[in-house]
Tab-separated table of C-alpha atoms in Angstrom:
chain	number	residue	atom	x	y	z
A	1	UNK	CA	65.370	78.769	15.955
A	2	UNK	CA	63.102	78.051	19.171
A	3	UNK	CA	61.899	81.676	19.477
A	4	UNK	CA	61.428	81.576	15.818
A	5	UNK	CA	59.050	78.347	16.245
A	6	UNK	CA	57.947	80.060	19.612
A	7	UNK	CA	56.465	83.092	17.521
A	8	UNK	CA	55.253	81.485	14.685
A	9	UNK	CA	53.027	79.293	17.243
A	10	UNK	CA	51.750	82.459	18.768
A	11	UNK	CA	51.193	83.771	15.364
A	12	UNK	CA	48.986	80.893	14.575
A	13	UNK	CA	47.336	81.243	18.047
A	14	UNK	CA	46.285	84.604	17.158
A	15	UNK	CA	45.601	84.050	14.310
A	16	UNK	CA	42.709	81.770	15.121
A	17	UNK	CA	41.555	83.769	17.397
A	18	UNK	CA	40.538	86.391	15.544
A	19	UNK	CA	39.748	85.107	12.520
A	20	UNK	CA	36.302	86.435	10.716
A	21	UNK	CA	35.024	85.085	8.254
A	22	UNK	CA	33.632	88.209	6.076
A	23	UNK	CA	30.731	86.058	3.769
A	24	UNK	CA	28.987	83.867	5.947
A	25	UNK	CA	26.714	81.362	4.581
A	26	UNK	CA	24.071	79.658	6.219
A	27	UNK	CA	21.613	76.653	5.826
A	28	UNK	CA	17.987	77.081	6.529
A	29	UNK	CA	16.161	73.873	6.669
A	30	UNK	CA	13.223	73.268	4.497
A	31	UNK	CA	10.176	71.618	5.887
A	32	UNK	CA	7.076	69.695	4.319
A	33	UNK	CA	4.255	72.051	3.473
A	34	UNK	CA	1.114	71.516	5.898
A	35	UNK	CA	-1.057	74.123	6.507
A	36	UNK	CA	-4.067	73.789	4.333
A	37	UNK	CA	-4.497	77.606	3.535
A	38	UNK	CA	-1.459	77.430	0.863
A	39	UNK	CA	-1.331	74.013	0.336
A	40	UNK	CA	-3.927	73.686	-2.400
A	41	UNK	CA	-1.741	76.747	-4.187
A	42	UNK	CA	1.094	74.965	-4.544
A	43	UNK	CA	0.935	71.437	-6.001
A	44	UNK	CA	3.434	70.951	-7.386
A	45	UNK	CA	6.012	71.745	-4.136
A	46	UNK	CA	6.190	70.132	-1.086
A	47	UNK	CA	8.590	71.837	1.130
A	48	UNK	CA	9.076	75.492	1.777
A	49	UNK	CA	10.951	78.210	3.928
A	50	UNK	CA	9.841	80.904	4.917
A	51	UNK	CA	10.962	84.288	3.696
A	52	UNK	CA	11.282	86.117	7.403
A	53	UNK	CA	14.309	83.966	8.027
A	54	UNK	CA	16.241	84.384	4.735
A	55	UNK	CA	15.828	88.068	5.534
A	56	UNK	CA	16.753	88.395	8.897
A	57	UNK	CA	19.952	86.256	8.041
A	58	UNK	CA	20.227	88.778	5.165
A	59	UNK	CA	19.945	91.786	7.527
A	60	UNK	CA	22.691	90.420	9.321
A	61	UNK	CA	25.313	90.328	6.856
A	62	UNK	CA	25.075	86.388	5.634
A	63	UNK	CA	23.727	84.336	2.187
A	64	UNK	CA	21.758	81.688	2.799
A	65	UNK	CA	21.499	78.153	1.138
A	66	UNK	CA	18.175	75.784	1.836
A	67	UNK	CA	19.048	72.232	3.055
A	68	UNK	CA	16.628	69.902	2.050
A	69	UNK	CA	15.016	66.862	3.989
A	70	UNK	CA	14.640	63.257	4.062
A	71	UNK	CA	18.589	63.037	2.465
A	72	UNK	CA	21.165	60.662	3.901
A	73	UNK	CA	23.832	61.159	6.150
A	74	UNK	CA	26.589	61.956	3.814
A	75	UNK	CA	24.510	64.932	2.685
A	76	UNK	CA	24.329	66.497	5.832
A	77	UNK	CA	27.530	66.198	6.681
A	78	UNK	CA	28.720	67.332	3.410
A	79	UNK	CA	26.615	70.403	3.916
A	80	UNK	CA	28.035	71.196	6.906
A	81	UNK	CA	31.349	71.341	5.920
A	82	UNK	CA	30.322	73.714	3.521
A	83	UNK	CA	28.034	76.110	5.517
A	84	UNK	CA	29.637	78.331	8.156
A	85	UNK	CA	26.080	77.574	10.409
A	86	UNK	CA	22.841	76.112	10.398
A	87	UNK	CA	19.090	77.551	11.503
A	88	UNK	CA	16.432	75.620	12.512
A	89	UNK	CA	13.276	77.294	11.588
A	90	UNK	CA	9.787	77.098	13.383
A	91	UNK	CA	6.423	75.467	11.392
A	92	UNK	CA	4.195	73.038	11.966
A	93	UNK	CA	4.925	70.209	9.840
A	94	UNK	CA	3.090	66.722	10.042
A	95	UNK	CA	5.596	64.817	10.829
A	96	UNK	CA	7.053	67.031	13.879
A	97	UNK	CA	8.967	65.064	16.176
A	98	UNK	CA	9.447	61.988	14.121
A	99	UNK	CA	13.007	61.807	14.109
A	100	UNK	CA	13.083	59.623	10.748
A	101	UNK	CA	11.301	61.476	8.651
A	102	UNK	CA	11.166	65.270	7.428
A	103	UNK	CA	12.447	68.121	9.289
A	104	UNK	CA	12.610	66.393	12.525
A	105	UNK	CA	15.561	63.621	10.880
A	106	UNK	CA	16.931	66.403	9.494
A	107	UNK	CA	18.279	68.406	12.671
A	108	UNK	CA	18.451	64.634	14.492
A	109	UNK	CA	21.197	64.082	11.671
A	110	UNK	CA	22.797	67.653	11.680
A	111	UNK	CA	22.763	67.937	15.689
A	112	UNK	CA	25.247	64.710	15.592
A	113	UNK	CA	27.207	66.105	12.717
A	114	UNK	CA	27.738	69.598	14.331
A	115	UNK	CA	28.452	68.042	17.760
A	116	UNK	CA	31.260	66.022	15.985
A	117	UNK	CA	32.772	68.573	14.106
A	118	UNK	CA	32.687	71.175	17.438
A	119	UNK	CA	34.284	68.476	19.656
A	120	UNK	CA	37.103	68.777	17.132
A	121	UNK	CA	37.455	72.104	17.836
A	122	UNK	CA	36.114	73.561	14.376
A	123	UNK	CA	33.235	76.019	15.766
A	124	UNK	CA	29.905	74.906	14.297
A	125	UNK	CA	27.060	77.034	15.437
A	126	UNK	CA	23.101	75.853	15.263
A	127	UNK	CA	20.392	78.283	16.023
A	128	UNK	CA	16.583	76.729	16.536
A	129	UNK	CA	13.608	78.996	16.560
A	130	UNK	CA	10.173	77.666	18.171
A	131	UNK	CA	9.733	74.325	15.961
A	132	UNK	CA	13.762	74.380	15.794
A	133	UNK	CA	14.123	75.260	19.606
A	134	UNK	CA	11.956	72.160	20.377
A	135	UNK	CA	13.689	69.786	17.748
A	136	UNK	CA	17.220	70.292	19.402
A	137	UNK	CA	15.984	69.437	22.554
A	138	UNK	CA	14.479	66.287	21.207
A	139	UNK	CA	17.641	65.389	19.521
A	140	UNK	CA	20.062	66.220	22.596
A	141	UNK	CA	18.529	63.313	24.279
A	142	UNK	CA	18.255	60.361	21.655
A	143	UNK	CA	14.377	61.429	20.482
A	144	UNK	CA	12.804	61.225	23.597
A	145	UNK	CA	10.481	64.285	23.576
A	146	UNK	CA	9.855	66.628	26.904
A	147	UNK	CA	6.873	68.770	25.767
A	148	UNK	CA	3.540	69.116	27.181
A	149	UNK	CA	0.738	70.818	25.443
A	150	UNK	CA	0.737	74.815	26.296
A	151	UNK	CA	-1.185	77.765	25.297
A	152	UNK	CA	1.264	80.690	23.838
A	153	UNK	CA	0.220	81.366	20.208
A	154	UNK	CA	0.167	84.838	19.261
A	155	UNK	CA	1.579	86.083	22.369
A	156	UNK	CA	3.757	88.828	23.061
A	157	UNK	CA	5.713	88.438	25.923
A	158	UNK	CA	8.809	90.179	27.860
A	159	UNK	CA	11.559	87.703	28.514
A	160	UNK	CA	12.156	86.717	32.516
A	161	UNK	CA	15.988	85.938	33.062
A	162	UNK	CA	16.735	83.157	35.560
A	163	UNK	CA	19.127	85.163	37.821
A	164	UNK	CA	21.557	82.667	37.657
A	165	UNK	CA	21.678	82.348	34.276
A	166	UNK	CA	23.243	85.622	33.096
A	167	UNK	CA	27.177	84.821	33.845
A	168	UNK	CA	26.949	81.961	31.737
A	169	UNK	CA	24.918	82.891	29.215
A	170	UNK	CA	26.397	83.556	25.350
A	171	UNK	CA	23.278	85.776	24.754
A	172	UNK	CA	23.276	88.032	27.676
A	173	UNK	CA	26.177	88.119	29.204
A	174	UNK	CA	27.513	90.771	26.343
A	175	UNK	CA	23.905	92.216	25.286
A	176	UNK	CA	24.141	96.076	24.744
A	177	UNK	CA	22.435	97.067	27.812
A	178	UNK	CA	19.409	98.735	25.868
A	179	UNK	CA	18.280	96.057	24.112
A	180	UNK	CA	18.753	93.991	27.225
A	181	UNK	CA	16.336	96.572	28.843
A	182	UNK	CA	13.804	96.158	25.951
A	183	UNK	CA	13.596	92.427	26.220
A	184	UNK	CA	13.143	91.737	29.816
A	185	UNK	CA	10.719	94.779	30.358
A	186	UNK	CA	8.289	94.889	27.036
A	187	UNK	CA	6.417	92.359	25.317
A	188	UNK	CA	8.658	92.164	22.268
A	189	UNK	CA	9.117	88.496	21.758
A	190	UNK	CA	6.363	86.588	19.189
A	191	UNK	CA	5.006	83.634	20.431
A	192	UNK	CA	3.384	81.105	18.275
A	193	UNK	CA	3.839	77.740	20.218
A	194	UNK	CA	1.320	75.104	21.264
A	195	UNK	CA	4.080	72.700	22.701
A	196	UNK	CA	5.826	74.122	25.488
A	197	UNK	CA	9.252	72.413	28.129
A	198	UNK	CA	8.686	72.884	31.822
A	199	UNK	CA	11.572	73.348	34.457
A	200	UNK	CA	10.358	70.075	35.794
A	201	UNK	CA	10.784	67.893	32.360
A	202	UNK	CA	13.696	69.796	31.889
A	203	UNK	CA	15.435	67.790	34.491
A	204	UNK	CA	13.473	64.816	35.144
A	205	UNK	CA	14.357	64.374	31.114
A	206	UNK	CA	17.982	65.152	32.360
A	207	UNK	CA	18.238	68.567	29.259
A	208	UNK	CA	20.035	70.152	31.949
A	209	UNK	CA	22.963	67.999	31.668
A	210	UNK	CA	23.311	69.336	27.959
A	211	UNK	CA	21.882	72.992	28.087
A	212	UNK	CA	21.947	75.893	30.146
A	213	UNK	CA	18.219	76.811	30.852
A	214	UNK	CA	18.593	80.713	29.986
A	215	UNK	CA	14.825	82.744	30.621
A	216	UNK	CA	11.440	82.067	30.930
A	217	UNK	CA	7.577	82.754	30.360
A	218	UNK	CA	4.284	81.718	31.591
A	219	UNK	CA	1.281	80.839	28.859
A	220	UNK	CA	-2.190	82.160	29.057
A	221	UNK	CA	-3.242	79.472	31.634
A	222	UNK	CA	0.011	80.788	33.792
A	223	UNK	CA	2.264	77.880	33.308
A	224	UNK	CA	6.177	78.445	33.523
A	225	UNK	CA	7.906	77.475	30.229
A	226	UNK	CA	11.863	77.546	29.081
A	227	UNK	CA	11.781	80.390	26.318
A	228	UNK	CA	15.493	80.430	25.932
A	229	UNK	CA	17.906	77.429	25.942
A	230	UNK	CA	22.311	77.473	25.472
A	231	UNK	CA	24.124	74.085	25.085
A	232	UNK	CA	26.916	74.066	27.936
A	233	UNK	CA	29.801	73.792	25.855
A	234	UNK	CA	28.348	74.508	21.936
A	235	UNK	CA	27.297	77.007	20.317
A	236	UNK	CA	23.866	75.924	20.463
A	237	UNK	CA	20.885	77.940	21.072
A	238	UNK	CA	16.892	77.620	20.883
A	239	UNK	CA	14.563	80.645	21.088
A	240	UNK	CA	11.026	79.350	21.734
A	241	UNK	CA	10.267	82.714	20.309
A	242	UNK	CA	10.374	84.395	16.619
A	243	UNK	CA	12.787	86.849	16.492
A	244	UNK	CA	12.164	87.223	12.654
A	245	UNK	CA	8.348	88.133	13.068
A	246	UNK	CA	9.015	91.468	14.530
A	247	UNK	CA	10.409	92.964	11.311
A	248	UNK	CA	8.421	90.704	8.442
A	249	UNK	CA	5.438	88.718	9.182
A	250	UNK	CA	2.510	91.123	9.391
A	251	UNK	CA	-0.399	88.408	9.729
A	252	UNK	CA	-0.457	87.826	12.880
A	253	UNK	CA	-0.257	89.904	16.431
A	254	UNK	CA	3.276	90.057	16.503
A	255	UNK	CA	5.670	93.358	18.084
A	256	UNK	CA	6.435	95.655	15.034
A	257	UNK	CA	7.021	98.808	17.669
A	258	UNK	CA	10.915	100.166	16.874
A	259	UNK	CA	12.300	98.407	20.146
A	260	UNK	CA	10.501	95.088	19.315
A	261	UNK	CA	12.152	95.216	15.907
A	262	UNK	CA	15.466	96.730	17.426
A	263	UNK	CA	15.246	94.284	19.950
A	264	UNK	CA	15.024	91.334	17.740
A	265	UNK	CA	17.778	91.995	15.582
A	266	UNK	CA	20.138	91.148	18.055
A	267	UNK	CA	19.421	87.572	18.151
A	268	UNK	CA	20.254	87.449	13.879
A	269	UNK	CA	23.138	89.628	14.703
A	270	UNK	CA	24.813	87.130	17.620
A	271	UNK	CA	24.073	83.857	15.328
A	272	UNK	CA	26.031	85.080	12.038
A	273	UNK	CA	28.569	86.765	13.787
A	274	UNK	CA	28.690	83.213	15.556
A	275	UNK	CA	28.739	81.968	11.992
A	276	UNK	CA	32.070	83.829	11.021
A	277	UNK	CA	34.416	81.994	13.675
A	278	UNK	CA	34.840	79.369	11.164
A	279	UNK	CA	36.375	78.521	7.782
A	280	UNK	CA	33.913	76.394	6.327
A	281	UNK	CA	33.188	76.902	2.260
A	282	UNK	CA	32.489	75.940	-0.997
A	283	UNK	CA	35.223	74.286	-3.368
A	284	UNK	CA	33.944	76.646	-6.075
A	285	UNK	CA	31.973	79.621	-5.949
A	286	UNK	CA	30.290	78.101	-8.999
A	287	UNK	CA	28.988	75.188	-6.714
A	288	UNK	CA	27.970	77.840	-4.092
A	289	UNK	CA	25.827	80.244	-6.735
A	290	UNK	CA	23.929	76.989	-7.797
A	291	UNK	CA	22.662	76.881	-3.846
A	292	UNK	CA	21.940	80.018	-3.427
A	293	UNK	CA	18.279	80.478	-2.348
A	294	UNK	CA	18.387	83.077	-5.030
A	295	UNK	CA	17.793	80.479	-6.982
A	296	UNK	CA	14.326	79.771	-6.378
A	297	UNK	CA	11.457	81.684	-6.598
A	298	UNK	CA	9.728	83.976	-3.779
A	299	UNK	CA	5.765	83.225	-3.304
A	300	UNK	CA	3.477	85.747	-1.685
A	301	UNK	CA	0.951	83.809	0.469
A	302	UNK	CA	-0.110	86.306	2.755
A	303	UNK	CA	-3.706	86.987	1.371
A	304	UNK	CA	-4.350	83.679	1.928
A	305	UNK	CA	-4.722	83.816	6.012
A	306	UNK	CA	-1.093	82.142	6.295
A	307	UNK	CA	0.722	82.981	9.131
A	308	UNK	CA	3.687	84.035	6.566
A	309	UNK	CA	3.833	86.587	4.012
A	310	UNK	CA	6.411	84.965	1.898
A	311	UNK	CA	7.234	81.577	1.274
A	312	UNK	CA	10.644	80.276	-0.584
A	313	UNK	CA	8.887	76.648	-2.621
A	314	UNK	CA	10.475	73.567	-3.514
A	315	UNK	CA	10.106	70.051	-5.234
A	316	UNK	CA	11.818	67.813	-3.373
């Protein structure tokens, strides 16, 4: 009876272990629309997502539903528990970091969810690129914001990793060694950031009590900025770079040589692989094809001097 018990424990312990969940989904926040160039095109929507991101979570073998702002608590947690991850993505909305309103109280409320849920031990992973990088930082210390005004926008850069850094890093520490190669030696990563964080606010604002510090860059004027950040003990990571540029946004100066989009790939790869560990889902798969962002229609906006080519619109 006890070695029965014994292996059916084990069983379960394994079991857990390597579970994989085969159909990921994922939510991509919306944002407001802001940028002039589009606005006027769209009345009659005031939020969007861009299409990179849907794609490069496609590429990587996950669906992807959009989670809308400015909702209450109990709908982020309830999308959460239904999601197997969330990314953050980068923009420029009006409201950036104003953690009531828009975007910003969106990833303040989802940051506390996910860090609830993973302190239970049910593996929640959040992935924030350039707006989204900045926003988790914000919310990992209660809204206080750490960024000083930088000069990296359209900037391709090679990534420098703090020595220290790579043993307890998620990211590197099992990187194929080629595309490891590619990212610290060419200038494959986009940059499109005005706001940067500095080693120095990093721990004056005490961020290195709640993130690992993971690579850097320097701007055009030669200051030092955090390009990479990984929460100590979630799976949280912020990319001050676009990962998603290299293979879809052709607007702007961005890497679209076969390493830069090899490169980049990686990053998609990691997050919904992260996104399989657990068993979140939908009650029905009825409820889950409603969600879909098949459901909504793809704009092109590219001729009009946006920084995107696509655009995902909604009426929030």
């Amino acid at each position: 009876m006890y070695l029965s018990v014994f292996f059916t424990l084990i069983l379960s312990f394994v079991t857990k272990l390597t579970y994989c969940n085969e159909r990921p989904v994922i939510g991509i926040l919306t944002q407001e629309v802001y940028w002039s160039t589009f606005k006027n095109l769209i009345t009659f929507n005031n939020s969007y997502i861009a299409a990179s991101y849907v794609k490069a979570i496609e590429a990587s073998g996950g669906r992807v539903v959009p989670v809308f702002t400015n909702r209450t608590t109990e709908y982020y947690t309830d999308v959460v528990k239904k999601v197997n991850g969330i990314l953050v993505p980068g923009g420029s909305p009006k409201s950036a970091f104003n953690m009531t309103f828009g975007i910003s109280q969106s990833i303040n409320e989802i940051f506390h969810i996910a860090k609830h849920i993973n302190d239970d031990r049910d593996r929640f992973p959040i992935l924030g690129i350039c707006l989204g990088f900045e926003l988790l930082l914000i919310a990992s210390i209660g809204g206080k914001n750490p960024l000083i005004r930088c000069n990296s926008n359209n900037v391709n850069l090679p990534l420098k990793l703090i020595p220290t850094m790579e043993e307890k890093s998620v990211l590197f520490k099992t990187m194929p060694k080629d595309i490891r190669n590619i990212l610290l030696t060419e200038p494959v990563t986009a940059n499109h950031h005005d706001n940067c964080v500095t080693k120095k606010n990093f721990t004056s604002m005490k961020l290195d009590h709640f993130w690992n510090p993971i690579t850097v860059n320097k701007d055009e004027n030669n200051l030092t900025f955090i390009s990479t950040v990984e929460a100590k003990n979630y799976p949280f990571v912020g990319l001050q770079f676009h990962p998603e540029k290299n293979a879809y946004e052709w607007e702007r100066n961005d890497p679209h040589s076969w390493s830069a989009v090899y490169s980049a790939r990686y990053f998609y790869d990691w997050f919904v692989n992260e996104c399989r560990q657990n068993k979140h889902r939908y009650i029905k798969n009825s409820m889950l094809e409603n969600e879909l962002i098949y459901n909504y229609p793809i704009t092109y906006i590219g001729r009009l001097n946006s920084v995107f080519e696509q655009v995902y619109l909604f009426d929030e």
